[in-house]
PDB file of C-alpha atoms in Angstrom:
ATOM      1  CA  MET J  15      14.944  83.489  80.038  1.00 55.00           C
ATOM      2  CA  SER J  16      15.203  86.396  82.488  1.00 60.00           C
ATOM      3  CA  GLY J  17      11.884  85.263  83.954  1.00 60.00           C
ATOM      4  CA  LYS J  18      13.597  82.102  85.227  1.00 82.00           C
ATOM      5  CA  VAL J  19      17.113  83.288  86.138  1.00 91.00           C
ATOM      6  CA  LYS J  20      18.107  85.469  89.078  1.00 95.00           C
ATOM      7  CA  LEU J  21      19.221  88.958  88.097  1.00 97.00           C
ATOM      8  CA  LEU J  22      22.845  88.584  89.231  1.00 97.00           C
ATOM      9  CA  ARG J  23      23.462  85.596  86.984  1.00 96.00           C
ATOM     10  CA  TYR J  24      21.359  86.972  84.145  1.00 97.00           C
ATOM     11  CA  LEU J  25      23.331  90.226  83.871  1.00 97.00           C
ATOM     12  CA  ALA J  26      26.626  88.351  84.072  1.00 97.00           C
ATOM     13  CA  ASN J  27      25.499  86.052  81.249  1.00 96.00           C
ATOM     14  CA  LEU J  28      24.644  89.118  79.162  1.00 97.00           C
ATOM     15  CA  GLY J  29      28.247  90.295  79.478  1.00 96.00           C
ATOM     16  CA  TYR J  30      27.764  93.146  81.930  1.00 97.00           C
ATOM     17  CA  GLY J  31      30.688  91.833  83.984  1.00 96.00           C
ATOM     18  CA  SER J  32      31.696  89.038  86.303  1.00 95.00           C
ATOM     19  CA  ARG J  33      29.351  88.250  89.152  1.00 95.00           C
ATOM     20  CA  ARG J  34      31.494  90.448  91.378  1.00 97.00           C
ATOM     21  CA  GLU J  35      31.281  93.308  88.888  1.00 97.00           C
ATOM     22  CA  VAL J  36      27.520  92.911  88.565  1.00 97.00           C
ATOM     23  CA  LEU J  37      27.256  92.954  92.352  1.00 97.00           C
ATOM     24  CA  GLY J  38      29.047  96.282  92.157  1.00 97.00           C
ATOM     25  CA  LEU J  39      26.434  97.615  89.726  1.00 97.00           C
ATOM     26  CA  LEU J  40      23.686  96.482  92.059  1.00 97.00           C
ATOM     27  CA  GLY J  41      25.428  97.901  95.109  1.00 97.00           C
ATOM     28  CA  GLU J  42      25.807 101.265  93.368  1.00 97.00           C
ATOM     29  CA  GLU J  43      22.023 101.254  92.802  1.00 97.00           C
ATOM     30  CA  ARG J  44      22.465 101.415  89.024  1.00 98.00           C
ATOM     31  CA  VAL J  45      20.057  98.555  88.257  1.00 98.00           C
ATOM     32  CA  THR J  46      16.327  99.308  88.338  1.00 98.00           C
ATOM     33  CA  ASP J  47      13.078  98.274  86.751  1.00 97.00           C
ATOM     34  CA  ALA J  48      11.362 100.368  84.080  1.00 97.00           C
ATOM     35  CA  ALA J  49       9.598 102.393  86.787  1.00 97.00           C
ATOM     36  CA  GLY J  50      12.890 103.266  88.495  1.00 97.00           C
ATOM     37  CA  GLU J  51      12.571 100.905  91.470  1.00 97.00           C
ATOM     38  CA  LEU J  52      15.862  99.366  92.628  1.00 97.00           C
ATOM     39  CA  LEU J  53      16.474  95.735  91.768  1.00 97.00           C
ATOM     40  CA  TYR J  54      18.564  93.194  93.673  1.00 97.00           C
ATOM     41  CA  GLY J  55      20.648  90.173  92.783  1.00 96.00           C
ATOM     42  CA  ASP J  56      17.998  87.622  93.743  1.00 96.00           C
ATOM     43  CA  ASP J  57      15.228  89.360  91.796  1.00 96.00           C
ATOM     44  CA  VAL J  58      13.708  87.645  88.777  1.00 95.00           C
ATOM     45  CA  ARG J  59      12.320  90.050  86.193  1.00 94.00           C
ATOM     46  CA  PRO J  60      11.416  90.055  82.487  1.00 95.00           C
ATOM     47  CA  HIS J  61      14.254  91.213  80.266  1.00 96.00           C
ATOM     48  CA  GLU J  62      12.302  94.198  78.981  1.00 95.00           C
ATOM     49  CA  ASP J  63      11.648  95.470  82.538  1.00 96.00           C
ATOM     50  CA  ILE J  64      15.325  95.777  83.526  1.00 97.00           C
ATOM     51  CA  ARG J  65      17.355  98.986  83.251  1.00 98.00           C
ATOM     52  CA  ILE J  66      21.019  99.795  83.905  1.00 98.00           C
ATOM     53  CA  ASP J  67      21.690 103.496  84.406  1.00 97.00           C
ATOM     54  CA  GLY J  68      18.205 104.031  83.022  1.00 97.00           C
ATOM     55  CA  GLU J  69      19.013 102.282  79.738  1.00 97.00           C
ATOM     56  CA  ALA J  70      17.341  99.138  78.405  1.00 97.00           C
ATOM     57  CA  LEU J  71      19.458  95.991  78.292  1.00 96.00           C
ATOM     58  CA  ASP J  72      21.276  94.634  75.276  1.00 95.00           C
ATOM     59  CA  PRO J  73      19.207  92.226  73.146  1.00 94.00           C
ATOM     60  CA  ALA J  74      17.804  89.242  75.024  1.00 95.00           C
ATOM     61  CA  PRO J  75      19.221  85.725  74.645  1.00 95.00           C
ATOM     62  CA  GLY J  76      18.188  84.034  71.417  1.00 95.00           C
ATOM     63  CA  LEU J  77      19.211  87.020  69.310  1.00 96.00           C
ATOM     64  CA  LEU J  78      19.922  86.930  65.580  1.00 98.00           C
ATOM     65  CA  LEU J  79      21.687  89.815  63.866  1.00 98.00           C
ATOM     66  CA  MET J  80      23.263  90.617  60.537  1.00 98.00           C
ATOM     67  CA  LEU J  81      26.522  92.463  59.961  1.00 98.00           C
ATOM     68  CA  ASN J  82      27.685  94.035  56.720  1.00 98.00           C
ATOM     69  CA  LYS J  83      31.246  92.776  57.038  1.00 98.00           C
ATOM     70  CA  PRO J  84      33.973  94.825  55.344  1.00 98.00           C
ATOM     71  CA  ALA J  85      36.892  93.153  53.619  1.00 97.00           C
ATOM     72  CA  GLY J  86      39.994  93.016  55.810  1.00 96.00           C
ATOM     73  CA  VAL J  87      38.087  91.971  58.944  1.00 96.00           C
ATOM     74  CA  THR J  88      38.566  88.488  60.432  1.00 95.00           C
ATOM     75  CA  CYS J  89      35.825  86.202  61.823  1.00 92.00           C
ATOM     76  CA  SER J  90      37.644  85.450  65.078  1.00 82.00           C
ATOM     77  CA  THR J  91      37.946  86.520  68.699  1.00 75.00           C
ATOM     78  CA  LYS J  92      41.746  86.282  68.925  1.00 76.00           C
ATOM     79  CA  ASP J  93      43.493  86.801  65.574  1.00 72.00           C
ATOM     80  CA  GLN J  94      45.700  89.813  64.969  1.00 77.00           C
ATOM     81  CA  GLY J  95      44.249  92.776  63.116  1.00 85.00           C
ATOM     82  CA  LYS J  96      40.659  93.948  62.994  1.00 93.00           C
ATOM     83  CA  LEU J  97      38.011  91.427  64.057  1.00 95.00           C
ATOM     84  CA  VAL J  98      34.283  91.216  63.401  1.00 96.00           C
ATOM     85  CA  TYR J  99      33.725  91.569  67.151  1.00 94.00           C
ATOM     86  CA  ASP J 100      35.297  95.032  66.972  1.00 95.00           C
ATOM     87  CA  LEU J 101      32.226  96.066  64.957  1.00 96.00           C
ATOM     88  CA  LEU J 102      29.759  94.805  67.590  1.00 95.00           C
ATOM     89  CA  PRO J 103      29.096  96.009  71.156  1.00 92.00           C
ATOM     90  CA  LYS J 104      32.012  94.914  73.372  1.00 90.00           C
ATOM     91  CA  ARG J 105      29.726  92.974  75.719  1.00 92.00           C
ATOM     92  CA  PHE J 106      28.635  90.650  72.912  1.00 92.00           C
ATOM     93  CA  ARG J 107      31.870  88.654  73.055  1.00 89.00           C
ATOM     94  CA  LEU J 108      31.489  88.284  76.847  1.00 92.00           C
ATOM     95  CA  ARG J 109      27.998  86.801  76.773  1.00 95.00           C
ATOM     96  CA  SER J 110      27.178  83.237  77.803  1.00 95.00           C
ATOM     97  CA  PRO J 111      26.254  81.611  75.517  1.00 93.00           C
ATOM     98  CA  VAL J 112      28.553  83.533  73.200  1.00 92.00           C
ATOM     99  CA  VAL J 113      27.279  85.484  70.200  1.00 95.00           C
ATOM    100  CA  SER J 114      28.900  83.530  67.349  1.00 94.00           C
ATOM    101  CA  PRO J 115      29.179  83.998  63.577  1.00 96.00           C
ATOM    102  CA  VAL J 116      26.886  81.675  61.640  1.00 95.00           C
ATOM    103  CA  GLY J 117      29.500  80.155  59.373  1.00 90.00           C
ATOM    104  CA  ARG J 118      32.340  82.404  58.317  1.00 90.00           C
ATOM    105  CA  LEU J 119      33.469  84.810  55.655  1.00 95.00           C
ATOM    106  CA  ASP J 120      37.203  84.832  55.054  1.00 95.00           C
ATOM    107  CA  ARG J 121      39.194  87.955  55.820  1.00 95.00           C
ATOM    108  CA  ASP J 122      39.105  89.248  52.248  1.00 96.00           C
ATOM    109  CA  THR J 123      35.383  88.612  51.674  1.00 98.00           C
ATOM    110  CA  SER J 124      32.797  91.278  52.449  1.00 98.00           C
ATOM    111  CA  GLY J 125      29.044  91.195  52.899  1.00 98.00           C
ATOM    112  CA  LEU J 126      26.249  89.564  54.857  1.00 98.00           C
ATOM    113  CA  LEU J 127      27.338  87.715  57.994  1.00 98.00           C
ATOM    114  CA  LEU J 128      24.840  86.401  60.556  1.00 98.00           C
ATOM    115  CA  PHE J 129      25.437  86.066  64.307  1.00 97.00           C
ATOM    116  CA  THR J 130      23.431  84.282  66.990  1.00 97.00           C
ATOM    117  CA  ASP J 131      23.726  82.959  70.540  1.00 96.00           C
ATOM    118  CA  ASP J 132      21.097  80.287  69.819  1.00 96.00           C
ATOM    119  CA  GLY J 133      22.887  77.000  69.151  1.00 95.00           C
ATOM    120  CA  GLN J 134      19.836  75.283  67.672  1.00 95.00           C
ATOM    121  CA  LEU J 135      19.218  78.157  65.277  1.00 96.00           C
ATOM    122  CA  LEU J 136      22.884  78.239  64.249  1.00 96.00           C
ATOM    123  CA  HIS J 137      22.810  74.522  63.489  1.00 94.00           C
ATOM    124  CA  LYS J 138      19.588  74.872  61.503  1.00 94.00           C
ATOM    125  CA  ILE J 139      21.060  77.629  59.335  1.00 95.00           C
ATOM    126  CA  ILE J 140      24.344  75.872  58.557  1.00 92.00           C
ATOM    127  CA  SER J 141      22.937  72.340  58.319  1.00 90.00           C
ATOM    128  CA  PRO J 142      23.385  70.792  54.851  1.00 85.00           C
ATOM    129  CA  LYS J 143      19.735  69.725  55.111  1.00 87.00           C
ATOM    130  CA  SER J 144      18.632  73.373  55.067  1.00 87.00           C
ATOM    131  CA  LYS J 145      20.419  74.040  51.754  1.00 85.00           C
ATOM    132  CA  LEU J 146      19.943  77.764  52.309  1.00 94.00           C
ATOM    133  CA  PRO J 147      21.133  79.592  49.195  1.00 96.00           C
ATOM    134  CA  LYS J 148      24.119  81.866  49.672  1.00 97.00           C
ATOM    135  CA  VAL J 149      24.657  84.412  46.920  1.00 98.00           C
ATOM    136  CA  TYR J 150      28.020  86.000  46.097  1.00 98.00           C
ATOM    137  CA  ILE J 151      29.286  88.608  43.669  1.00 98.00           C
ATOM    138  CA  ALA J 152      32.773  87.743  42.392  1.00 98.00           C
ATOM    139  CA  GLU J 153      35.192  90.035  40.581  1.00 98.00           C
ATOM    140  CA  LEU J 154      37.635  87.898  38.609  1.00 98.00           C
ATOM    141  CA  ALA J 155      41.210  88.259  37.440  1.00 98.00           C
ATOM    142  CA  ASN J 156      40.542  86.810  33.967  1.00 98.00           C
ATOM    143  CA  ASP J 157      37.688  86.805  31.484  1.00 98.00           C
ATOM    144  CA  LEU J 158      35.151  84.027  31.848  1.00 98.00           C
ATOM    145  CA  ARG J 159      35.622  81.307  29.235  1.00 97.00           C
ATOM    146  CA  GLY J 160      31.930  80.664  28.618  1.00 96.00           C
ATOM    147  CA  ASN J 161      31.637  77.116  29.956  1.00 97.00           C
ATOM    148  CA  GLU J 162      31.514  78.000  33.662  1.00 98.00           C
ATOM    149  CA  VAL J 163      27.700  78.140  33.870  1.00 98.00           C
ATOM    150  CA  ALA J 164      27.381  74.534  32.699  1.00 98.00           C
ATOM    151  CA  THR J 165      30.360  73.340  34.758  1.00 98.00           C
ATOM    152  CA  PHE J 166      29.054  74.809  38.014  1.00 98.00           C
ATOM    153  CA  ALA J 167      25.510  73.535  37.365  1.00 98.00           C
ATOM    154  CA  SER J 168      26.631  70.006  36.514  1.00 97.00           C
ATOM    155  CA  GLY J 169      26.878  68.615  40.051  1.00 96.00           C
ATOM    156  CA  THR J 170      30.115  66.879  39.014  1.00 97.00           C
ATOM    157  CA  LEU J 171      32.731  69.545  39.771  1.00 97.00           C
ATOM    158  CA  MET J 172      35.365  68.299  42.208  1.00 96.00           C
ATOM    159  CA  LEU J 173      37.523  70.585  44.307  1.00 95.00           C
ATOM    160  CA  GLU J 174      41.160  69.818  44.904  1.00 89.00           C
ATOM    161  CA  SER J 175      41.764  67.388  47.828  1.00 89.00           C
ATOM    162  CA  GLU J 176      38.035  66.501  48.073  1.00 93.00           C
ATOM    163  CA  THR J 177      36.294  63.259  47.133  1.00 93.00           C
ATOM    164  CA  THR J 178      32.660  64.404  46.920  1.00 95.00           C
ATOM    165  CA  PRO J 179      31.456  66.524  43.980  1.00 97.00           C
ATOM    166  CA  LEU J 180      29.857  69.881  44.631  1.00 97.00           C
ATOM    167  CA  LEU J 181      26.120  70.363  44.566  1.00 95.00           C
ATOM    168  CA  PRO J 182      24.868  72.168  41.462  1.00 97.00           C
ATOM    169  CA  ALA J 183      25.394  75.939  41.704  1.00 98.00           C
ATOM    170  CA  GLU J 184      23.895  78.746  39.622  1.00 98.00           C
ATOM    171  CA  LEU J 185      26.205  81.209  37.873  1.00 98.00           C
ATOM    172  CA  ASP J 186      24.898  84.451  36.360  1.00 98.00           C
ATOM    173  CA  VAL J 187      27.388  86.262  34.160  1.00 98.00           C
ATOM    174  CA  LEU J 188      27.314  90.010  34.894  1.00 98.00           C
ATOM    175  CA  GLY J 189      30.288  90.987  32.774  1.00 98.00           C
ATOM    176  CA  PRO J 190      33.489  89.593  31.244  1.00 98.00           C
ATOM    177  CA  ARG J 191      35.076  89.362  34.706  1.00 98.00           C
ATOM    178  CA  ARG J 192      32.071  89.698  37.008  1.00 98.00           C
ATOM    179  CA  ALA J 193      29.574  87.036  38.071  1.00 98.00           C
ATOM    180  CA  ARG J 194      26.894  86.193  40.631  1.00 98.00           C
ATOM    181  CA  LEU J 195      27.193  82.696  42.122  1.00 98.00           C
ATOM    182  CA  THR J 196      24.486  80.983  44.180  1.00 98.00           C
ATOM    183  CA  LEU J 197      25.601  78.096  46.396  1.00 97.00           C
ATOM    184  CA  HIS J 198      23.506  75.572  48.327  1.00 95.00           C
ATOM    185  CA  GLU J 199      26.290  74.323  50.588  1.00 93.00           C
ATOM    186  CA  GLY J 200      29.182  75.880  52.453  1.00 90.00           C
ATOM    187  CA  ARG J 201      32.573  74.308  51.933  1.00 92.00           C
ATOM    188  CA  TYR J 202      35.846  75.921  52.920  1.00 92.00           C
ATOM    189  CA  HIS J 203      36.639  78.899  50.637  1.00 95.00           C
ATOM    190  CA  GLN J 204      34.220  77.331  48.173  1.00 97.00           C
ATOM    191  CA  VAL J 205      33.719  80.221  45.742  1.00 98.00           C
ATOM    192  CA  ARG J 206      37.429  80.925  45.418  1.00 98.00           C
ATOM    193  CA  ARG J 207      38.217  77.234  44.953  1.00 97.00           C
ATOM    194  CA  MET J 208      35.472  76.789  42.353  1.00 98.00           C
ATOM    195  CA  PHE J 209      36.861  79.534  40.161  1.00 98.00           C
ATOM    196  CA  ALA J 210      40.384  78.211  40.703  1.00 97.00           C
ATOM    197  CA  ALA J 211      39.151  74.821  39.474  1.00 97.00           C
ATOM    198  CA  VAL J 212      38.185  76.417  36.146  1.00 97.00           C
ATOM    199  CA  GLY J 213      41.444  78.325  35.808  1.00 97.00           C
ATOM    200  CA  ASN J 214      40.427  81.708  37.207  1.00 98.00           C
ATOM    201  CA  HIS J 215      41.163  83.752  40.318  1.00 98.00           C
ATOM    202  CA  VAL J 216      38.774  85.741  42.511  1.00 98.00           C
ATOM    203  CA  GLU J 217      40.019  89.300  42.977  1.00 98.00           C
ATOM    204  CA  SER J 218      37.195  90.351  45.314  1.00 98.00           C
ATOM    205  CA  LEU J 219      34.176  88.596  46.788  1.00 98.00           C
ATOM    206  CA  HIS J 220      30.987  89.928  48.362  1.00 98.00           C
ATOM    207  CA  ARG J 221      28.092  87.935  49.870  1.00 98.00           C
ATOM    208  CA  GLU J 222      24.840  89.732  49.141  1.00 98.00           C
ATOM    209  CA  ARG J 223      22.240  87.216  50.334  1.00 98.00           C
ATOM    210  CA  VAL J 224      21.681  84.289  52.732  1.00 97.00           C
ATOM    211  CA  GLY J 225      18.377  82.474  52.323  1.00 96.00           C
ATOM    212  CA  GLY J 226      15.809  85.212  51.767  1.00 96.00           C
ATOM    213  CA  LEU J 227      17.814  87.861  53.629  1.00 98.00           C
ATOM    214  CA  THR J 228      19.702  90.668  51.928  1.00 98.00           C
ATOM    215  CA  LEU J 229      21.710  93.542  53.368  1.00 97.00           C
ATOM    216  CA  GLY J 230      19.237  96.127  52.096  1.00 95.00           C
ATOM    217  CA  ASP J 231      20.544  99.594  52.934  1.00 96.00           C
ATOM    218  CA  LEU J 232      22.685  98.433  55.881  1.00 98.00           C
ATOM    219  CA  PRO J 233      25.977 100.398  55.609  1.00 98.00           C
ATOM    220  CA  GLU J 234      29.288  98.556  55.499  1.00 98.00           C
ATOM    221  CA  GLY J 235      30.622  97.898  58.994  1.00 98.00           C
ATOM    222  CA  GLU J 236      27.180  98.280  60.602  1.00 98.00           C
ATOM    223  CA  TRP J 237      24.859  95.678  62.136  1.00 98.00           C
ATOM    224  CA  ARG J 238      21.177  95.347  62.917  1.00 97.00           C
ATOM    225  CA  LEU J 239      19.084  93.053  65.065  1.00 97.00           C
ATOM    226  CA  LEU J 240      16.771  90.730  63.120  1.00 98.00           C
ATOM    227  CA  GLY J 241      13.170  90.254  64.156  1.00 96.00           C
ATOM    228  CA  ASP J 242      10.516  87.607  63.563  1.00 95.00           C
ATOM    229  CA  VAL J 243       9.786  88.786  60.021  1.00 96.00           C
ATOM    230  CA  ASP J 244      13.487  88.509  59.137  1.00 97.00           C
ATOM    231  CA  ARG J 245      13.652  84.994  60.556  1.00 96.00           C
ATOM    232  CA  VAL J 246      10.737  83.902  58.406  1.00 95.00           C
ATOM    233  CA  LYS J 247      12.362  85.529  55.374  1.00 96.00           C
ATOM    234  CA  LEU J 248      15.660  83.736  56.095  1.00 96.00           C
ATOM    235  CA  PHE J 249      14.070  80.314  55.579  1.00 93.00           C
ATOM    236  CA  ALA J 250      11.522  81.362  52.954  1.00 86.00           C
TER     237      ALA J 250
END
């Protein structure tokens, strides 16, 4: 993209400031190429050849990243309390197009959350046609009754206030009050509402996988950029 867009606009779109603020960076001779030569607002250069204060730029447009979201953090730009954007570089929320969560995890749910500024990729991931599996670990308030595996796999379970039954979901019992649930759709608060429908309550919820991606050893509250191999794994 940087090979087609003038530097002034490109840096503004990456969140380095308004056009006036980026002009200030240029005027202060803080923007150079990799060899240290000064760059100007009308220049057109590859993303990887641009430096600000000698540092490489933030990830190029079309990025995909994963965050290990802690519980107690909200997927929003404006709500009160701690936000997922507080865990990312500040410029990410200023970019155009914006770096957006791919779907959402509610405030009390932890785990794998994807972000991208690529609208087509976002749509592909969340599209019902993709049916990407999303895997959760649920800690429950009450013992499982024993019929939940069959109920969730039936394809007939209805959630309150909805008129379309859920797609079949796989439940693995990990303990009397602990289970792994694999979904192939993404309805509002689906895991919590599914367990409520069978008379239970989710005490804590953690998403451990989306498609073929897992958090691996990514610490809670940290993020990492995903590369081509990760993208293939996501849809594998």
